[in-house]
PDB file of C-alpha atoms in Angstrom:
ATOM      1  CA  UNK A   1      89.763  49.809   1.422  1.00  0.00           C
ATOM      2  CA  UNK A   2      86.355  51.050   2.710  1.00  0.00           C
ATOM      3  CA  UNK A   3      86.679  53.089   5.583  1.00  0.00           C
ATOM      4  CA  UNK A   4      84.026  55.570   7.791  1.00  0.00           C
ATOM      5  CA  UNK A   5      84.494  58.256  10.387  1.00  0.00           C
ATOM      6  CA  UNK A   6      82.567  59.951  12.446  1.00  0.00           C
ATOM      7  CA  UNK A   7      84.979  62.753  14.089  1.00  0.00           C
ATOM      8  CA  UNK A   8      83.043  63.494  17.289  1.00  0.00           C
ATOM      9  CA  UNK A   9      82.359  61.003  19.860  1.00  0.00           C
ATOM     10  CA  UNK A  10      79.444  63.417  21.438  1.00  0.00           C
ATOM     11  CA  UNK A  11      77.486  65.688  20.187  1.00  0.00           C
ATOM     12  CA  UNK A  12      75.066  67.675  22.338  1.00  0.00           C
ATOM     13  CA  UNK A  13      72.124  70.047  21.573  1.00  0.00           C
ATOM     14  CA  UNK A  14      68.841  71.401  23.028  1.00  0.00           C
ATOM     15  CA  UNK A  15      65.377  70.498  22.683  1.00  0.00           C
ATOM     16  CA  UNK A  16      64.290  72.310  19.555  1.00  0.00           C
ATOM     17  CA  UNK A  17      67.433  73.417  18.133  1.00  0.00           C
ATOM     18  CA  UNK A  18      68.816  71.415  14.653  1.00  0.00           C
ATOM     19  CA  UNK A  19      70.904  68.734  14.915  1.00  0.00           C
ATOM     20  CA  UNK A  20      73.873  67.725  13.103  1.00  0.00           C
ATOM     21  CA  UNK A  21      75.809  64.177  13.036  1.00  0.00           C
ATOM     22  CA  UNK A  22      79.453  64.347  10.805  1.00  0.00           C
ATOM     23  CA  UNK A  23      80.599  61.258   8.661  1.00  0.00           C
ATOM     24  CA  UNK A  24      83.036  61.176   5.758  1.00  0.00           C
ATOM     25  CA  UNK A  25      83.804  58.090   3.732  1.00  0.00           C
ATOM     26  CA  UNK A  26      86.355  56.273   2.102  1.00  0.00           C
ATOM     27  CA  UNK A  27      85.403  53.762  -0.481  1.00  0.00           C
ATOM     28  CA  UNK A  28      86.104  52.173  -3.713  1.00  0.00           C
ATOM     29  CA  UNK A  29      83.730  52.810  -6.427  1.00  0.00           C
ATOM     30  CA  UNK A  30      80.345  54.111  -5.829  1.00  0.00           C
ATOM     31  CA  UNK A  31      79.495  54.326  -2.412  1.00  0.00           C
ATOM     32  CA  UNK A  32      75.945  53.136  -0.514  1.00  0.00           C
ATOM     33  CA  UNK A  33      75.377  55.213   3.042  1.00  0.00           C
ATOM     34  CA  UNK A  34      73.758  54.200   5.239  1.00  0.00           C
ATOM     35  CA  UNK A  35      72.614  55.658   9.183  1.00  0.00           C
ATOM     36  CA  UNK A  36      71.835  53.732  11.829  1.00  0.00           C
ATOM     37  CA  UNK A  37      70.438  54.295  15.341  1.00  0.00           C
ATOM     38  CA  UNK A  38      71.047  52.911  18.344  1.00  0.00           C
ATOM     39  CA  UNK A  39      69.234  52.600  21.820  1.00  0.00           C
ATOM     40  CA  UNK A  40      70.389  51.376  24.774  1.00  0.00           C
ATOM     41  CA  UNK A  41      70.579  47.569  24.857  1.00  0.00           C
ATOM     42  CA  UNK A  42      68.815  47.305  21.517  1.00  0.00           C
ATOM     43  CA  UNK A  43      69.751  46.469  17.608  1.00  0.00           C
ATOM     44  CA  UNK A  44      70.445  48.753  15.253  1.00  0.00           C
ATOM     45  CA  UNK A  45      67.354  50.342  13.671  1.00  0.00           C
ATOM     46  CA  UNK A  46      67.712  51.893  10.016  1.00  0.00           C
ATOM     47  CA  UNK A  47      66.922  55.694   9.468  1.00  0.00           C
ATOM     48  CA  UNK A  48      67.692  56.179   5.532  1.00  0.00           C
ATOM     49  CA  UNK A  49      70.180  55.701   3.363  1.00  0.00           C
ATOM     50  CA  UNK A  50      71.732  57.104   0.130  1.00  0.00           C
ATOM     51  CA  UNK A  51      72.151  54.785  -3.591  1.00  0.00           C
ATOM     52  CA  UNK A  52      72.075  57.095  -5.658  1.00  0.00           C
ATOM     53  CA  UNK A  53      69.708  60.406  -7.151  1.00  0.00           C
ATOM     54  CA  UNK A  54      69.372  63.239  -5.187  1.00  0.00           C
ATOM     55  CA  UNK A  55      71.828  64.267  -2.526  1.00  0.00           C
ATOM     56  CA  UNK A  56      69.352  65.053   0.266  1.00  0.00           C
ATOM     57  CA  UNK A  57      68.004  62.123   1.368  1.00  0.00           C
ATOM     58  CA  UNK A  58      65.095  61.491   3.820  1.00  0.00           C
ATOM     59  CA  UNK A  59      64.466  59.109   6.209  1.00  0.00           C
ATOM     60  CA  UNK A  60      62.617  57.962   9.135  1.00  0.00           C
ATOM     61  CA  UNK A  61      61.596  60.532  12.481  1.00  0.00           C
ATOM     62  CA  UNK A  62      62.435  63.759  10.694  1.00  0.00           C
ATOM     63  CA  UNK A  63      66.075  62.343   9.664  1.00  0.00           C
ATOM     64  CA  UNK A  64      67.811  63.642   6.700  1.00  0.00           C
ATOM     65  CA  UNK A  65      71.281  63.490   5.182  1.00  0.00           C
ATOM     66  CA  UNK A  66      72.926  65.149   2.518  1.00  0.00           C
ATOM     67  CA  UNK A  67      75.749  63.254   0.404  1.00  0.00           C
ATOM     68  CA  UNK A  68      78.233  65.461  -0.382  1.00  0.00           C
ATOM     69  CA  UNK A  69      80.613  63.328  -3.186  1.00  0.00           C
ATOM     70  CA  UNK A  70      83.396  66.071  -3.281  1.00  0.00           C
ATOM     71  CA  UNK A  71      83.440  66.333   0.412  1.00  0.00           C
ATOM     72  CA  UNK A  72      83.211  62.395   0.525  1.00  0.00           C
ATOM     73  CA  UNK A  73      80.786  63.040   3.164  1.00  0.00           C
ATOM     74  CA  UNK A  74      77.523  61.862   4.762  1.00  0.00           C
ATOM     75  CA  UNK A  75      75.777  64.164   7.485  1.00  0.00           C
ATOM     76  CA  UNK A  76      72.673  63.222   9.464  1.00  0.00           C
ATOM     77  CA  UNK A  77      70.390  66.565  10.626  1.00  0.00           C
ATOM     78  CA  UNK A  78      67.311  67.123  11.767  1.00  0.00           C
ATOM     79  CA  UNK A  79      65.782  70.787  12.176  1.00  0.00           C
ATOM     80  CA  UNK A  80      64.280  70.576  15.355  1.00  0.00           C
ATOM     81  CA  UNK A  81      66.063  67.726  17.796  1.00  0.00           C
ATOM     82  CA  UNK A  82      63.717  66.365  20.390  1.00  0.00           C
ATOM     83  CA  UNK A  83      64.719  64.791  24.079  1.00  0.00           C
ATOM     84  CA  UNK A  84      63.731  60.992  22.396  1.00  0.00           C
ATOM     85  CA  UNK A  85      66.791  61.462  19.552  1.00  0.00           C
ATOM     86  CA  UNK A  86      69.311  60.768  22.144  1.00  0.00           C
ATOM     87  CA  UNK A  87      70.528  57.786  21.125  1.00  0.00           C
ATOM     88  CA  UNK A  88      73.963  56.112  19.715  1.00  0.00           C
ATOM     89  CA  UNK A  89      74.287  57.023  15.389  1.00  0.00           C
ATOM     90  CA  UNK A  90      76.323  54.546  13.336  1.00  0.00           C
ATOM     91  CA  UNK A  91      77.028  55.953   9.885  1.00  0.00           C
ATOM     92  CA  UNK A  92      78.263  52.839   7.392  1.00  0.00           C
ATOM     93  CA  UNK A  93      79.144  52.684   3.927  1.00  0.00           C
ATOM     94  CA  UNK A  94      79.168  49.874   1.437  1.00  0.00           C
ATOM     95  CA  UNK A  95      81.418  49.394  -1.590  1.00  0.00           C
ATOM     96  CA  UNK A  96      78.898  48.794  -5.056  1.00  0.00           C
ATOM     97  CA  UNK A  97      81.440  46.446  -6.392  1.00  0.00           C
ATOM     98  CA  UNK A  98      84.694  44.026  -5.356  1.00  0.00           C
ATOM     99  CA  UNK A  99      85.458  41.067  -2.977  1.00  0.00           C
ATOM    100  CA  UNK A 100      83.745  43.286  -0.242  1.00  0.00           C
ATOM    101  CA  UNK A 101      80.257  43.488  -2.032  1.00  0.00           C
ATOM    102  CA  UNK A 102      78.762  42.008   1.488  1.00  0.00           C
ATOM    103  CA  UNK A 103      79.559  44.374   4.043  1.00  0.00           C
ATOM    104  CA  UNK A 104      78.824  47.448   5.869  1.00  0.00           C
ATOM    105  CA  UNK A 105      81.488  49.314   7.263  1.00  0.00           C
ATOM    106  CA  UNK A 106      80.801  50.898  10.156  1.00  0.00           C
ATOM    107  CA  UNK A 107      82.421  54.816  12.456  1.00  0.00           C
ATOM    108  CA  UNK A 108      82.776  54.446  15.685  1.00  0.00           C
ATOM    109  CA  UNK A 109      79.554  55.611  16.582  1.00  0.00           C
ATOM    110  CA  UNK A 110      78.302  59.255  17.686  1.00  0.00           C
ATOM    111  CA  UNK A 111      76.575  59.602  21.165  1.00  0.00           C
ATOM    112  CA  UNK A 112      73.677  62.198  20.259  1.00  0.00           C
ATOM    113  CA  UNK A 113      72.472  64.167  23.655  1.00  0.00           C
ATOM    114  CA  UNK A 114      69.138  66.821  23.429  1.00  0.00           C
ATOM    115  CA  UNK A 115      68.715  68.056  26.889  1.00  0.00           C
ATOM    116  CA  UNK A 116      65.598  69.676  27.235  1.00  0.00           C
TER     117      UNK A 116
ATOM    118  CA  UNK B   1      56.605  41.462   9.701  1.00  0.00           C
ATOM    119  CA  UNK B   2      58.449  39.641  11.671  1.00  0.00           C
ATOM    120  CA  UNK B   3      61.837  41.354  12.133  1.00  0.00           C
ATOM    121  CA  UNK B   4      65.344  39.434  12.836  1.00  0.00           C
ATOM    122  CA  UNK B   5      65.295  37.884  15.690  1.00  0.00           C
ATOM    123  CA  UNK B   6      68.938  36.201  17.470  1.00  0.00           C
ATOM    124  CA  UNK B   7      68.710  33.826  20.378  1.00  0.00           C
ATOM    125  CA  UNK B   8      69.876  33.310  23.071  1.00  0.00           C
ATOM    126  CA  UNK B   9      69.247  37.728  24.382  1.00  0.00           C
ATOM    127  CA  UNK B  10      72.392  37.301  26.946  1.00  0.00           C
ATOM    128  CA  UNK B  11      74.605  34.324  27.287  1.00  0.00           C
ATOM    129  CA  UNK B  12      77.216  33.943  30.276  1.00  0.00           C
ATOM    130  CA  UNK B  13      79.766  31.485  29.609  1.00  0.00           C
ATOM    131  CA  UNK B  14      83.295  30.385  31.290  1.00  0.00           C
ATOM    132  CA  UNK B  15      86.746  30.626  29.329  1.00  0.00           C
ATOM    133  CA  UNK B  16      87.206  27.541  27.275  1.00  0.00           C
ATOM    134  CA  UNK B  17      83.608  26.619  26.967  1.00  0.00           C
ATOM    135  CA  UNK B  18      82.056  26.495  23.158  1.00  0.00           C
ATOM    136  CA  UNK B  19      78.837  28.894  22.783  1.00  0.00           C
ATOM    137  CA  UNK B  20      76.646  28.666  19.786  1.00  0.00           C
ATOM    138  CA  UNK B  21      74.553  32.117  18.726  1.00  0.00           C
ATOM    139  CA  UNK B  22      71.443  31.703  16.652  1.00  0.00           C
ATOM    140  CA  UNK B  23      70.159  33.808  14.317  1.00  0.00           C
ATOM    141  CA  UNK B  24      66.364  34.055  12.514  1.00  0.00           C
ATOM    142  CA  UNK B  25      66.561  36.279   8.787  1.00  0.00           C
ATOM    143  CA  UNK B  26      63.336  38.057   7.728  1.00  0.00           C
ATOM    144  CA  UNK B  27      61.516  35.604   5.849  1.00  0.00           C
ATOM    145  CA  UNK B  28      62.941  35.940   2.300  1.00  0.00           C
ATOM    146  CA  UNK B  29      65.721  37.252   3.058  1.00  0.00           C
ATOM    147  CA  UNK B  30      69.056  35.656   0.788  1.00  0.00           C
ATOM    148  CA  UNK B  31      71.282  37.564   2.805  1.00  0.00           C
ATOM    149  CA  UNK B  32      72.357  36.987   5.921  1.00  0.00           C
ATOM    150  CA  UNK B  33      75.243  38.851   8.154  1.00  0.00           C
ATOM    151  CA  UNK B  34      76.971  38.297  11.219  1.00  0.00           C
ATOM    152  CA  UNK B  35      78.582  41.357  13.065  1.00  0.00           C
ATOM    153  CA  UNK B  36      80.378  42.024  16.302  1.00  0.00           C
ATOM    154  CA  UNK B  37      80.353  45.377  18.545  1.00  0.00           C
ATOM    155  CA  UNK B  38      82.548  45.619  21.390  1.00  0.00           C
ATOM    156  CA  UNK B  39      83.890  48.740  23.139  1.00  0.00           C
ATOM    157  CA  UNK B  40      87.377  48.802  21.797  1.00  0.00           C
ATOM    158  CA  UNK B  41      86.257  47.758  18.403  1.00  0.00           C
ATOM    159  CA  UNK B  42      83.060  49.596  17.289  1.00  0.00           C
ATOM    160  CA  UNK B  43      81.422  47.618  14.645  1.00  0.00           C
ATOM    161  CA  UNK B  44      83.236  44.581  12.931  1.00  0.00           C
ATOM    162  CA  UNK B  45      82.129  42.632  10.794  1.00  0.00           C
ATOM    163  CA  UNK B  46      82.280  38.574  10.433  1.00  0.00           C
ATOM    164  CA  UNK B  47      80.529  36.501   8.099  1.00  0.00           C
ATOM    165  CA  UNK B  48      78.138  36.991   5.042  1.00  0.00           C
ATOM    166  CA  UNK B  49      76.030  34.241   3.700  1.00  0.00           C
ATOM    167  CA  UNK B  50      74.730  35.058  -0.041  1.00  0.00           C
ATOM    168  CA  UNK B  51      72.235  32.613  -1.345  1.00  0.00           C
ATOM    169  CA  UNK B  52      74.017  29.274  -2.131  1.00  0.00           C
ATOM    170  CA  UNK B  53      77.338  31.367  -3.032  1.00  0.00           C
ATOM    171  CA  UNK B  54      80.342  30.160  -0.585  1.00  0.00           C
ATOM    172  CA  UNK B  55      80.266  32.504   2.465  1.00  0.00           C
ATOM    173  CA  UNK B  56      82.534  35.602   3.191  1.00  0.00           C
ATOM    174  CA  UNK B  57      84.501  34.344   5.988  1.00  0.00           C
ATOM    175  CA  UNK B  58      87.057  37.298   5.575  1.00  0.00           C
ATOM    176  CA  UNK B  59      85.982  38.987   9.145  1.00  0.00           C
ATOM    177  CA  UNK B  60      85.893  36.012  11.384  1.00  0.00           C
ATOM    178  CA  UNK B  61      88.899  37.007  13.923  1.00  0.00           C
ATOM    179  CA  UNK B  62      90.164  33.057  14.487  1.00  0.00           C
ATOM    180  CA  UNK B  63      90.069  29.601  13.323  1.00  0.00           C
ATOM    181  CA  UNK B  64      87.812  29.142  16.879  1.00  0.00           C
ATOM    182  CA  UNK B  65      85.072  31.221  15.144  1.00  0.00           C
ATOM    183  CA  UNK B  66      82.655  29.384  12.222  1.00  0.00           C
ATOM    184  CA  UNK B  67      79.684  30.087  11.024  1.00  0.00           C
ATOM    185  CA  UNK B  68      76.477  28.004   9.048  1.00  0.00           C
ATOM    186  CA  UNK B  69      73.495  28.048   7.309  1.00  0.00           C
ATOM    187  CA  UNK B  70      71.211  26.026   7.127  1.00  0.00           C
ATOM    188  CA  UNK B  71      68.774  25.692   4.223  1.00  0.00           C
ATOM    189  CA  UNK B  72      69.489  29.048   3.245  1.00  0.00           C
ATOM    190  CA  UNK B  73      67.546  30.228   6.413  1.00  0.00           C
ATOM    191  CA  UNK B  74      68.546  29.755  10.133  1.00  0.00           C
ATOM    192  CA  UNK B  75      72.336  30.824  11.013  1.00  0.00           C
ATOM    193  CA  UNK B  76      74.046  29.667  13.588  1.00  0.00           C
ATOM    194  CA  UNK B  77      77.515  31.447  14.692  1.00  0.00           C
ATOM    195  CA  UNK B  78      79.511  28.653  16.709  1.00  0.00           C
ATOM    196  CA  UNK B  79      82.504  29.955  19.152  1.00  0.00           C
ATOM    197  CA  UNK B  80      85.208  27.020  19.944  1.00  0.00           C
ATOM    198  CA  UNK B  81      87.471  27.369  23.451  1.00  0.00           C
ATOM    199  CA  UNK B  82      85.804  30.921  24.713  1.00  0.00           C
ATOM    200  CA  UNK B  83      88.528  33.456  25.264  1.00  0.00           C
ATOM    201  CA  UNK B  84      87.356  36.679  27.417  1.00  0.00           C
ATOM    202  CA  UNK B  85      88.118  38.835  24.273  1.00  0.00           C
ATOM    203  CA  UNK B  86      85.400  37.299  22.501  1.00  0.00           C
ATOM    204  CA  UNK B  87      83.033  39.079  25.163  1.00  0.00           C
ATOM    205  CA  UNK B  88      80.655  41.452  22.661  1.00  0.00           C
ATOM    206  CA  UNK B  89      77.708  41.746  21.600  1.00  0.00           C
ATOM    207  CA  UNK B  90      76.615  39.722  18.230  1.00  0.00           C
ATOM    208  CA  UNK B  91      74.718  41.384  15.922  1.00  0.00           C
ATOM    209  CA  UNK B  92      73.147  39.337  12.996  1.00  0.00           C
ATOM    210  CA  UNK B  93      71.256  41.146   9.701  1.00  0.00           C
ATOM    211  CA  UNK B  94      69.645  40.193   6.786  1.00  0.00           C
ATOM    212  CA  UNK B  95      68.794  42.282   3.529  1.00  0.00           C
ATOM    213  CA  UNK B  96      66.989  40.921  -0.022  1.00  0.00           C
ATOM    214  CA  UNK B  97      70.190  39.993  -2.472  1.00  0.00           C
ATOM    215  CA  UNK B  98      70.826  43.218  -4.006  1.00  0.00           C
ATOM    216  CA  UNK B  99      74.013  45.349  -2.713  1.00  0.00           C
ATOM    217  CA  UNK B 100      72.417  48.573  -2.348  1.00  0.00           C
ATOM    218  CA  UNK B 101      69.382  46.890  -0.312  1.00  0.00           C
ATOM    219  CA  UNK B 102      69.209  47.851   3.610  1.00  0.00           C
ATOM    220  CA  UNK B 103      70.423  45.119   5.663  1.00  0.00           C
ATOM    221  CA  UNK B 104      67.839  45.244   9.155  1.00  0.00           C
ATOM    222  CA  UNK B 105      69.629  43.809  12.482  1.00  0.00           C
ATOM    223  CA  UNK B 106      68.339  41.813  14.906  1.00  0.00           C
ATOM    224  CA  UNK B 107      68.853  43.138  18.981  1.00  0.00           C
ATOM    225  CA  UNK B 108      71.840  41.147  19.421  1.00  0.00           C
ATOM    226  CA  UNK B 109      73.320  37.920  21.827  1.00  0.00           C
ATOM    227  CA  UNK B 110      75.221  39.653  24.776  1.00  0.00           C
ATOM    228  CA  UNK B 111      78.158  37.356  25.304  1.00  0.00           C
ATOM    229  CA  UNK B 112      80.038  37.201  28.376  1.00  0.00           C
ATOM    230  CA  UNK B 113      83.204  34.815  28.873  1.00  0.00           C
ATOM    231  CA  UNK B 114      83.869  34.268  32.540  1.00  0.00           C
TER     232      UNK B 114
END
């Protein structure tokens, strides 16, 4: 079964310091990853995702994320975090083959704070 | 372009009432996705239209929950005899028809059962 966690609930940083988001992933076969973002009382908006190629993947507002297959992780950084980041980050994953082709699977969600 | 866009924004409805949840793909969009986020649940998902293929029903929590498409467009997610559990928000998404292709949400029906 396809599974995602994101191990802390908060994570809070200053203005102009880097920024880091955990996920690791359970999934059978190849895995796509996928971050998401999420303002208050809004959708979720894409940032990048990984299929396959290099590990370090870039994505949109200075997002990155490096794939780490041995680590069966996912982390979302940014060098320099600004006050506008805060914002709920969904990491999901999505099997490349079986009966649950379809659908993302989604951690619980990360509450990103940048104080300034 | 147009995004996804979901209708009703909020929708307040008493227990046992049936609520129906609409949802606009991107234009050209095969896929189509139906997800629920409450607080004690994260993320879950419900429903996933392919094309003409028959629909992934695996998520939908009850027999009260169905979903259609029409014309391979316009969703609508239909919720029989409202139970105050089914309070979330509903999220729907749509991607092009390839697995490793993004799938971009709309902002969601706020559902509240009375």
């Amino acid at each position: 079964a396809q599974s995602v966690a994101q191990p802390e609930d908060q994570v809070n940083v200053a203005e102009g310091n880097p920024l880091t988001v955990k996920c690791t992933y359970s999934v059978s076969g190849n895995p796509y990853l996928f971050w998401y973002v999420q303002y208050p009382n809004r959708g979720l908006q894409f940032l990048l995702k990984y299929i396959t190629g290099d590990n370090l993947v870039k994505g949109s507002y200075g997002f990155e994320a490096e794939f780490n297959k041995s680590q069966t992780s996912f982390h979302l950084k940014k060098p320099s975090a600004l006050v506008s980041d805060s914002a709920l980050y969904f990491c999901a994953v999505r099997a490349d083959r079986g009966s649950t082709l379809g659908r993302l699977y989604f951690g619980r969600g990360t509450q990103l704070t940048v104080w300034p | 372009g147009a995004g996804v866009s979901q209708s009703p924004s909020n929708k307040v409805t008493e227990k046992g009432k049936d609520v129906e949840l609409r949802c606009d793909p991107i234009s050209g969009h095969t896929a189509l996705y139906w997800y629920r986020q409450s607080l004690g649940q994260g993320l879950e998902f419900l429903i996933y239209f392919q094309g003409n293929s028959a629909p992934d029903k695996s998520g939908l929590p009850s027999d009260r929950f169905s979903a259609e498409r029409t014309g391979g467009s316009v969703s609508t997610l239909t919720i029989q005899r409202t139970q105050q559990e089914d309070s979330a928000v509903y999220l729907c998404a749509s991607s092009p028809d390839r697995a490793a292709d993004t799938q971009y949400f709309g902002p969601g029906t706020r559902l509240t059962v009375l």
